[in-house]
Amino acid sequence: MTSLQLKPVFSQGLQIEPGTEDTTVVVRFAGNADLRNREVLERTLREIHGELLQLAAREVVVDFMKLEFMNSSCFKSFISWISWLQGTEEDVRYCIRFRMNQAIHWQKRSLHALKCFAADLVSIEPS
Amino acid sequence: MTSKVADRILDRFRISGAERLDRIEATWISLVEQGGRFDSQDARRLHLDLHTLKGDSRVVGFVDVNFLCHKLEDLVKVAEDQSFCVSQDLDLVVTMATQFISMLLKRSPGDSLGGIDLAGFTKEVDAVLNEIRATGDVVPLPARSPSHFRARAVSGEASQRISSAARLVFVESIAAGGRTRERMKLAWKQLRQQIEEEQWIPLERAIEHHLNGTAELAREHRKVVEVALDLPELAVHRDVAAAIDTAVLHAVRNAIGHGVETPEQRRALGKLPTGKISIRGRRFGNEIELVVEDDGAGVDFTSVSTKAIAAGLLRSTHVSERALIDVLFQPHFSVRDESDDLSGRGLGLAAVKAAIEQVGGRVELKTHPSKGTSIILRTPLGVPSVDAVCFQASRFNIIFASTQPLRPAPPTSVDPVLVLDPLAVIGIGTHPSDGVGNASKYFLVGTGKCYLTAGGLPFPVKLQRIMAKGSNDLFEVALVDGNEVLLLDIAALEAAR
């Protein structure tokens, strides 16, 4: 896998830091995602999606361990991400593995609901 | 049915369904934003759209859409029971349900669902519904109507107590985590609604006492007046009501003292012996226009001009009527040589102007010799926003604000004794110097007497105050573009240092 071109994003209380763990791309989210971050979040997810396709990645880990809050409008950006992924050819699709912070109640509920949009492509750890 | 016709029906359903779904989503967002004081028409529209989509989907065989619409109806019903003051979980599942339906609409009836786990999603929806029903997570609130405001009368002291509690809840909603945070956010939302409602009172209640008071005052000065009140059913901000009350008080005193003649004088002028003062109000968008009108003598501009020249306020008698009216509003200007308990000190019209301008309003005076005078007050219904600066906290997603100008300062140039961590001030952190030790990591903003650690440079904003603040309170919650910020009392902070 070639090195990542993605840059960290710091936007009004939200941090998005792409990186790698071994050969897997990991995108770490921290802080709060609300209406003010919606545009930047959607744009960043598009860039991540593009980069993952370019890298022919098989999986991406989305780390929510330090994400304190995300409102429903930002969650829609993740639904959009899943629909872009569903719109690509099957042989280039990658899987999205969400790393959930079990201490944060909303993550459990919303990530399990999110997984239902594409149970074949989305997984949650711990499950 | 031919396949062509069937396709056409399906296409039409997809288009109308998508439009309806967009409307459902937009209405939901609007209702949640209105939280508590929601528009019942919006709620009705939401139910109707949802029910129609459910029915249409059944007709064309989209059973999954039909099923999800049914679930969505359950969620909306629960939300309405809570006056749309909803938890984050409920907002999330409703939003996701609309997205789910949108996804299903793009498919054909009977198509394989692929990776879509409808049963799993339904399980999550049911879990949210069960949780809310079991824990009563949200206290149901009754829908509010304009008449609701009329029944309310909360003292300033009680209002301040509620504001104090609300400030603490707001801070806790930032500091807490998990379910506690959600509950605190919800509690804050309800307290904020309560605070905002208490800030609004019916206009009539603010000034109706002038009806009796004015007639009595006139009698004491050997005049007879009838006072008529004609106001729209309208709630105004408490501060605006107080300003209007002050202005009306001085305007009617002015009418009795300077306008309305005695019965004898009126008869001699061919007028009815009883003078008339009317207080009329009309709403213009977000403004109220209030006219205090009398049928008295009108302003004697010759006398005004002579007195103004004598007082050094004008140099020449050749001035416009407008300039003479401006003189009438000058403090301590009166056409009377002597004052009594009613008039002559030259403070009445100045007080009208000061009170109305303080709440962002304006005053006009129109007069006709021997026909009477009208004082026209125009004010916004709510209090105007004020100029302030905002800055991001060094930690947490909090915006602080100050109505005093704050300038950035290089950490090395500031005596550490003058530096405060605003997070500690509001009670997040253990000591006022928390985070200050690492001041080089942060920006510093301050007045010269006091500096605060910040996560960014200050920027100018228009700020709306929403709650009563006690003189000892170091901060209050205010709004900037509808977003909550913590308004710091910098002068109190300087004094507390």
XYZ file of C-alpha atoms in Angstrom:
624
model
C 0.000 0.000 0.000
C 1.348 3.436 -0.901
C 1.418 6.184 1.694
C -1.725 8.143 2.532
C -2.272 11.509 0.895
C -4.953 12.475 3.389
C -4.245 15.316 5.789
C -5.657 15.637 9.313
C -8.701 17.868 9.610
C -9.386 20.174 12.553
C -12.764 21.840 12.342
C -14.644 23.595 15.160
C -14.221 20.965 17.848
C -13.938 17.999 15.496
C -10.659 16.262 14.642
C -10.282 13.709 11.864
C -6.860 12.085 11.659
C -6.182 9.539 8.937
C -3.306 7.123 9.501
C -2.363 3.486 9.195
C -2.089 0.516 11.533
C 0.101 -2.100 9.877
C -1.345 -2.002 6.374
C -4.858 -0.920 7.305
C -6.042 2.653 6.880
C -7.388 4.003 10.179
C -9.377 7.239 10.420
C -9.557 8.528 13.984
C -12.378 10.874 15.010
C -12.240 12.992 18.169
C -14.317 15.757 19.719
C -17.793 16.782 18.650
C -19.456 16.664 15.246
C -22.452 18.910 14.855
C -24.124 21.056 12.208
C -21.056 23.310 11.959
C -18.903 20.379 10.845
C -21.367 18.798 8.424
C -19.817 20.189 5.239
C -16.235 19.530 6.200
C -17.163 16.028 7.345
C -18.927 15.185 4.085
C -15.990 16.549 2.064
C -13.464 14.626 4.138
C -15.399 11.374 3.836
C -15.486 11.850 0.055
C -11.720 12.309 0.031
C -11.260 9.237 2.202
C -13.517 7.205 -0.101
C -11.561 8.372 -3.151
C -8.233 7.582 -1.558
C -9.341 4.136 -0.420
C -10.464 3.290 -3.952
C -7.165 4.544 -5.327
C -5.231 2.449 -2.822
C -7.439 -0.556 -3.652
C -7.933 -0.924 0.098
C -9.912 -3.887 1.337
C -10.837 -2.338 4.662
C -10.842 0.915 6.590
C -11.085 1.287 10.348
C -13.103 4.257 11.574
C -12.065 4.883 15.156
C -14.724 6.600 17.288
C -12.975 5.956 20.610
C -12.499 9.676 21.237
C -15.593 10.945 19.477
C -17.802 12.454 22.150
C -20.810 13.523 20.141
C -22.208 13.333 16.640
C -25.574 14.744 15.684
C -27.998 13.215 13.237
C -27.067 15.506 10.343
C -23.428 14.388 10.559
C -24.519 10.771 10.728
C -26.190 11.295 7.374
C -22.718 11.878 5.935
C -21.769 8.358 6.989
C -24.932 7.021 5.341
C -23.860 8.885 2.196
C -20.427 7.269 2.447
C -22.051 3.835 2.602
C -24.215 4.633 -0.421
C -21.139 5.779 -2.438
C -19.517 2.499 -1.519
C -22.612 0.538 -2.559
C -22.522 2.442 -5.846
C -19.021 1.203 -6.762
C -18.237 -2.020 -8.593
C -18.326 -5.012 -6.263
C -14.710 -5.962 -6.906
C -13.343 -2.616 -5.701
C -15.540 -2.299 -2.637
C -13.852 -2.154 0.751
C -15.298 -2.819 4.175
C -15.788 -0.216 6.903
C -15.007 -1.345 10.434
C -16.171 1.053 13.141
C -14.222 1.007 16.391
C -16.830 1.864 19.000
C -16.382 3.358 22.467
C -18.729 1.248 24.570
C -18.778 3.841 27.325
C -20.593 6.257 25.020
C -24.219 5.214 24.786
C -25.186 6.956 21.544
C -22.379 5.211 19.642
C -23.799 1.747 20.329
C -27.288 2.676 19.187
C -26.309 4.684 16.144
C -23.509 2.445 14.879
C -25.692 -0.648 15.078
C -28.399 1.222 13.172
C -25.811 2.418 10.647
C -24.563 -1.125 10.092
C -28.087 -2.102 8.982
C -27.662 0.048 5.855
C -25.022 -2.364 4.567
C -24.519 -5.325 6.881
C -22.263 -6.922 4.226
C -19.866 -3.948 4.203
C -20.026 -2.472 7.694
C -18.877 -4.081 10.907
C -18.474 -2.845 14.469
C -15.848 -3.731 17.033
C -16.411 -4.752 19.687
C -19.475 -6.345 18.084
C -51.855 -3.986 -15.990
C -49.194 -3.809 -18.716
C -45.582 -3.612 -17.578
C -45.343 -0.136 -19.144
C -48.222 1.135 -17.037
C -46.791 -0.565 -13.963
C -43.395 1.080 -14.584
C -45.025 4.445 -15.008
C -46.934 4.055 -11.729
C -43.763 2.984 -9.968
C -41.800 5.927 -11.376
C -44.511 8.329 -10.290
C -44.554 6.795 -6.810
C -40.753 7.053 -6.523
C -40.818 10.745 -7.476
C -43.742 11.674 -5.228
C -42.407 9.438 -2.447
C -38.975 11.093 -2.586
C -40.566 14.551 -2.512
C -42.755 13.553 0.398
C -39.770 12.100 2.213
C -37.790 15.331 1.726
C -40.710 17.197 3.251
C -40.943 14.745 6.141
C -37.248 15.188 6.866
C -37.366 18.991 6.667
C -40.471 19.143 8.891
C -38.872 16.810 11.418
C -35.730 18.988 11.613
C -37.865 22.093 12.021
C -40.022 20.519 14.767
C -36.987 19.323 16.717
C -35.397 22.763 16.412
C -38.619 24.374 17.668
C -38.502 21.854 20.550
C -41.313 22.277 23.070
C -43.013 25.246 21.466
C -43.656 23.499 18.208
C -46.103 24.465 15.498
C -48.988 21.992 15.634
C -49.630 22.587 11.901
C -46.112 21.300 11.170
C -46.765 18.229 13.289
C -50.055 17.608 11.473
C -48.322 17.981 8.102
C -45.670 15.500 9.182
C -48.271 12.926 10.210
C -50.212 13.420 6.976
C -47.144 13.082 4.737
C -46.001 10.017 6.584
C -49.410 8.412 6.492
C -49.810 9.154 2.776
C -46.394 7.693 1.992
C -47.319 4.630 4.006
C -50.594 4.208 2.110
C -49.082 4.849 -1.331
C -46.246 2.399 -0.717
C -48.755 -0.296 0.156
C -50.660 0.286 -3.091
C -47.542 -0.150 -5.253
C -46.269 -3.122 -3.275
C -43.341 -1.503 -1.443
C -44.033 -3.491 1.708
C -40.699 -2.616 3.319
C -41.334 1.109 2.858
C -44.851 0.609 4.215
C -43.462 -1.215 7.244
C -40.788 1.437 7.948
C -43.323 4.258 7.569
C -45.384 2.526 10.202
C -42.369 2.411 12.516
C -41.606 6.041 11.742
C -45.178 6.953 12.685
C -44.599 5.302 16.074
C -41.401 7.320 16.541
C -43.054 10.587 15.555
C -45.968 9.883 17.892
C -43.556 9.400 20.805
C -41.719 12.590 19.795
C -44.971 14.542 19.673
C -45.916 13.257 23.126
C -42.678 14.892 24.228
C -43.433 18.113 22.336
C -40.497 17.268 20.056
C -37.959 17.770 22.865
C -36.322 14.538 21.746
C -33.276 12.594 22.884
C -30.302 12.148 20.603
C -31.189 8.472 20.133
C -34.675 9.309 18.936
C -33.428 12.003 16.565
C -30.835 9.573 15.173
C -33.231 6.708 14.513
C -35.809 9.003 12.908
C -33.132 10.518 10.661
C -31.793 7.079 9.802
C -35.298 5.737 9.168
C -35.916 8.454 6.561
C -32.580 7.587 4.935
C -33.504 3.922 5.032
C -36.808 4.627 3.305
C -35.003 6.774 0.745
C -32.712 3.843 -0.010
C -35.622 1.422 -0.278
C -37.519 3.762 -2.616
C -34.753 3.426 -5.176
C -35.259 -0.312 -5.368
C -38.078 -2.230 -7.013
C -40.698 -4.073 -4.982
C -39.621 -7.603 -4.272
C -35.934 -6.902 -5.083
C -33.349 -8.564 -2.900
C -32.361 -6.267 -0.069
C -28.689 -7.160 -0.549
C -26.776 -6.036 2.517
C -29.684 -4.028 3.918
C -30.657 -5.409 7.305
C -34.237 -4.232 7.732
C -34.915 -6.580 10.641
C -31.799 -5.335 12.438
C -32.801 -1.714 11.919
C -36.325 -2.414 13.169
C -34.773 -3.944 16.281
C -32.878 -0.698 16.927
C -36.049 1.365 16.403
C -37.986 -0.857 18.817
C -35.179 -0.634 21.360
C -35.342 3.183 21.292
C -39.147 3.136 21.582
C -39.060 0.668 24.467
C -36.357 2.597 26.260
C -38.314 5.836 26.071
C -41.573 4.209 27.114
C -39.905 2.349 29.989
C -37.813 5.148 31.436
C -40.003 8.100 30.536
C -36.703 9.563 29.381
C -38.289 12.832 28.440
C -40.875 14.703 30.434
C -43.874 15.308 28.151
C -44.637 18.965 27.644
C -47.967 20.375 26.556
C -48.068 22.221 23.255
C -47.924 25.984 23.717
C -50.433 28.427 22.311
C -50.231 32.239 22.359
C -52.827 32.348 25.144
C -50.449 30.261 27.212
C -48.357 33.352 27.811
C -51.278 35.238 29.273
C -51.668 32.822 32.139
C -48.076 33.179 33.199
C -46.735 35.579 35.756
C -43.333 34.757 37.148
C -41.548 37.163 39.421
C -38.127 38.510 38.485
C -36.658 36.731 41.500
C -38.143 33.371 40.508
C -36.995 33.923 36.951
C -33.466 34.532 38.186
C -33.554 31.369 40.301
C -34.598 29.329 37.272
C -31.855 30.971 35.195
C -29.264 30.126 37.839
C -30.345 26.488 37.858
C -30.382 26.422 34.062
C -26.807 27.779 33.862
C -25.604 24.938 36.073
C -27.502 22.338 34.060
C -26.036 23.741 30.837
C -22.501 23.460 32.206
C -23.152 19.923 33.432
C -24.497 18.988 29.993
C -21.097 19.943 28.593
C -19.016 18.275 31.283
C -20.984 15.029 31.637
C -20.592 11.972 29.451
C -22.811 9.178 28.128
C -26.441 9.015 29.170
C -25.989 11.682 31.842
C -24.927 14.145 29.181
C -27.994 13.387 27.100
C -30.278 13.785 30.086
C -28.640 17.054 31.088
C -28.965 18.364 27.532
C -32.631 17.517 27.626
C -33.090 19.157 31.021
C -31.314 22.274 29.704
C -33.561 22.349 26.635
C -36.651 22.309 28.822
C -35.286 24.897 31.236
C -34.335 27.129 28.322
C -37.866 26.871 26.983
C -39.190 27.820 30.421
C -36.784 30.766 30.660
C -37.648 31.990 27.184
C -41.373 31.805 27.887
C -40.942 33.754 31.072
C -39.201 36.480 29.138
C -42.389 37.149 27.152
C -45.496 38.756 28.599
C -48.719 40.066 27.050
C -48.388 43.717 26.074
C -51.801 44.517 27.491
C -50.818 43.327 30.939
C -47.819 45.654 30.883
C -49.829 48.811 30.344
C -53.481 48.208 31.269
C -52.965 49.800 34.699
C -52.604 53.179 32.938
C -56.345 53.072 32.195
C -57.351 53.905 35.781
C -54.206 55.737 36.808
C -54.445 58.286 34.005
C -58.071 59.287 34.618
C -57.310 59.682 38.329
C -54.218 61.781 37.688
C -56.232 64.020 35.349
C -58.905 64.557 38.018
C -56.220 65.624 40.495
C -55.254 68.333 37.993
C -58.825 69.526 37.396
C -59.081 67.823 34.042
C -61.430 65.133 32.840
C -60.177 62.479 30.479
C -61.338 59.213 29.055
C -58.612 56.716 28.307
C -59.114 54.104 25.625
C -56.855 51.110 25.134
C -56.781 49.289 21.814
C -54.042 46.697 21.649
C -53.492 43.549 19.623
C -53.121 40.210 21.451
C -49.414 40.186 21.509
C -46.574 38.998 23.702
C -43.455 41.142 23.977
C -40.160 40.615 25.726
C -40.187 41.490 29.419
C -37.602 44.275 28.880
C -39.581 45.705 25.959
C -42.772 45.612 28.062
C -40.994 47.477 30.860
C -39.689 50.079 28.390
C -43.154 50.541 26.861
C -44.673 50.819 30.340
C -42.210 53.598 31.238
C -42.752 55.350 27.930
C -46.557 55.182 28.167
C -46.450 56.470 31.737
C -44.510 59.589 30.704
C -46.470 60.026 27.483
C -49.839 60.108 29.281
C -48.465 62.388 32.012
C -47.247 64.658 29.234
C -50.698 64.543 27.607
C -52.412 65.527 30.855
C -49.813 68.117 31.827
C -49.351 69.792 28.450
C -52.034 68.571 26.070
C -55.534 68.097 27.401
C -57.184 71.349 28.497
C -59.458 71.859 31.504
C -63.211 71.377 30.811
C -63.680 75.147 30.863
C -60.926 75.748 28.328
C -62.232 72.964 26.125
C -65.770 74.354 26.174
C -64.422 77.793 25.246
C -62.663 76.186 22.283
C -65.821 74.416 21.208
C -64.565 70.994 22.309
C -66.334 68.439 24.471
C -65.361 68.962 28.136
C -63.953 65.473 28.449
C -60.567 65.041 26.869
C -59.564 61.820 25.180
C -56.330 59.907 25.430
C -56.025 56.771 23.397
C -53.315 54.140 23.521
C -53.372 52.125 20.309
C -51.064 49.360 19.241
C -50.407 47.588 15.958
C -47.965 44.907 15.043
C -45.702 45.305 12.014
C -43.763 42.093 11.518
C -41.364 41.874 14.427
C -42.153 45.377 15.612
C -44.914 46.944 17.638
C -46.123 50.472 16.994
C -47.808 52.108 19.940
C -49.490 55.501 19.627
C -50.362 57.588 22.669
C -52.681 60.278 21.320
C -54.541 63.108 22.977
C -57.081 65.593 21.609
C -55.607 68.526 23.510
C -53.970 71.799 22.579
C -51.044 70.452 20.579
C -47.499 71.786 20.865
C -47.035 75.551 20.822
C -43.912 75.795 18.661
C -43.536 79.554 19.206
C -43.203 78.934 22.903
C -40.811 75.982 22.302
C -38.617 78.116 20.064
C -38.460 80.999 22.558
C -37.624 78.697 25.473
C -35.063 76.757 23.415
C -33.212 79.956 22.470
C -33.293 81.090 26.103
C -31.880 77.722 27.196
C -29.121 77.925 24.567
C -30.439 74.917 22.685
C -31.205 76.911 19.527
C -29.626 80.046 18.073
C -32.430 81.166 15.830
C -36.196 81.000 15.633
C -35.859 80.070 11.952
C -35.662 76.335 12.428
C -37.723 73.460 11.153
C -40.557 71.845 13.072
C -38.408 68.713 13.194
C -35.633 70.581 15.026
C -38.160 71.947 17.526
C -39.542 68.457 18.155
C -35.980 67.254 18.793
C -35.658 69.980 21.411
C -38.785 68.683 23.150
C -37.007 65.368 23.741
C -33.939 67.044 25.295
C -33.576 66.341 29.027
C -34.533 69.260 31.288
C -36.245 71.202 28.534
C -39.762 72.369 29.347
C -42.022 75.104 28.052
C -43.241 75.617 31.622
C -41.664 78.246 33.823
C -42.557 76.356 36.968
C -42.830 72.697 37.700
C -45.426 70.786 39.714
C -45.795 67.104 40.570
C -47.013 66.415 37.036
C -44.877 68.392 34.619
C -42.430 71.211 34.109
C -39.128 69.486 34.874
C -38.496 68.660 31.251
C -37.934 64.988 31.921
C -41.084 63.310 30.564
C -40.367 63.129 26.835
C -36.649 62.560 27.457
C -37.641 59.556 29.591
C -39.924 58.257 26.803
C -37.059 58.468 24.328
C -34.470 56.918 26.650
C -36.707 53.971 27.575
C -37.632 53.147 23.992
C -34.141 53.579 22.570
C -32.734 51.300 25.252
C -34.624 48.387 23.714
C -33.704 49.333 20.171
C -36.847 51.354 19.415
C -37.514 54.876 18.186
C -39.933 57.675 19.048
C -41.774 60.217 16.899
C -44.028 63.090 17.816
C -46.759 64.527 15.638
C -48.806 67.510 16.685
C -51.584 69.746 15.340
C -52.454 73.053 17.010
C -55.639 72.721 19.089
C -56.236 69.186 17.742
C -53.790 67.236 19.802
C -50.491 65.378 19.902
C -49.470 61.820 19.083
C -46.373 60.168 20.481
C -45.508 57.190 18.336
C -43.346 54.464 19.826
C -41.879 51.735 17.637
C -39.960 48.899 19.217
C -38.952 45.384 18.288
C -41.013 42.708 20.042
C -37.852 41.158 21.462
C -34.694 42.687 22.812
C -32.099 43.583 20.189
C -28.861 41.672 19.886
C -25.729 43.310 21.226
C -22.172 43.511 19.915
C -19.858 40.972 21.516
C -16.733 38.950 20.848
C -16.525 35.169 20.933
C -13.633 32.792 21.358
C -13.294 29.015 21.463
C -12.418 27.371 24.793
C -8.966 25.842 25.070
C -10.584 22.457 25.726
C -14.130 21.141 25.143
C -16.421 22.298 22.402
C -17.505 25.509 24.120
C -17.704 29.055 22.815
C -17.222 31.883 25.291
C -18.412 35.411 24.698
C -17.846 38.828 26.173
C -19.609 42.125 25.600
C -16.375 43.855 26.600
C -13.727 43.987 23.889
C -11.033 41.353 24.348
C -7.625 41.611 22.702
C -5.237 38.745 22.052
C -1.935 38.944 23.941
C 1.324 36.963 23.611
C 1.511 34.602 26.644
C 5.057 35.727 27.401
C 3.980 39.343 27.850
C 1.270 38.641 30.430
C 1.763 38.283 34.160
C 0.514 34.720 34.930
C -1.293 36.119 37.973
C -3.688 37.882 35.607
C -4.520 34.710 33.666
C -7.680 32.683 34.254
C -8.939 29.480 32.698
C -12.580 30.275 31.779
C -13.414 26.567 31.942
C -12.532 26.591 35.648
C -14.632 29.745 36.048
C -17.718 27.943 34.788
C -16.923 24.907 36.907
C -15.230 22.561 34.456
C -11.821 21.950 36.023
C -10.756 22.047 39.608
C -9.007 25.333 40.019
C -9.100 28.735 38.288
C -5.493 28.241 37.214
C -6.216 24.873 35.553
C -4.601 24.803 32.165
C -2.926 28.128 32.775
C 0.404 26.475 33.538
C 0.564 25.469 29.913
C -0.389 28.919 28.733
C 2.054 28.716 25.818
C -0.243 26.030 24.344
C -3.164 28.443 24.219
C -4.089 31.867 23.025
C -4.581 34.520 25.639
C -7.339 37.103 25.309
C -8.087 39.852 27.759
C -8.711 43.409 28.766
C -5.352 44.319 30.306
C -6.610 43.658 33.838
C -7.583 40.060 33.231
C -6.630 37.438 30.621
C -8.329 34.196 29.645
C -6.913 31.072 28.048
C -8.538 30.449 24.671
C -8.451 27.917 21.869
C -8.445 30.612 19.175
C -8.522 34.320 18.477
C -11.616 36.358 19.380
C -14.082 37.266 16.623
C -16.943 39.812 16.594
C -20.542 38.586 16.808
C -24.084 39.774 17.440
C -25.252 38.237 20.696
C -28.752 37.645 22.042
C -29.230 37.475 25.787
C -31.860 34.961 26.857
C -31.802 34.810 30.629
C -31.873 36.954 33.725
C -28.449 37.225 35.364
C -27.739 37.910 39.004
C -25.133 40.551 39.847
C -22.873 37.896 41.370
C -23.108 35.491 38.450
C -19.860 35.244 36.508
C -21.506 33.923 33.366
C -24.799 33.311 31.605
C -25.946 31.364 28.569
C -26.610 33.513 25.507
C -27.214 32.919 21.804
C -25.116 33.697 18.746
C -26.850 32.797 15.474
C -29.082 30.469 17.472
C -26.103 28.646 19.011
C -25.581 28.638 22.767
C -22.497 30.404 24.055
C -21.332 31.227 27.564
C -21.293 34.964 28.101
C -18.669 35.861 30.692
C -19.030 38.905 32.910
C -15.482 40.214 32.473
C -15.937 43.065 34.951
C -17.057 40.561 37.603
C -14.092 38.333 36.742
C -11.693 41.252 37.096
C -13.244 42.097 40.453
C -13.146 38.468 41.605
C -9.418 38.139 40.872
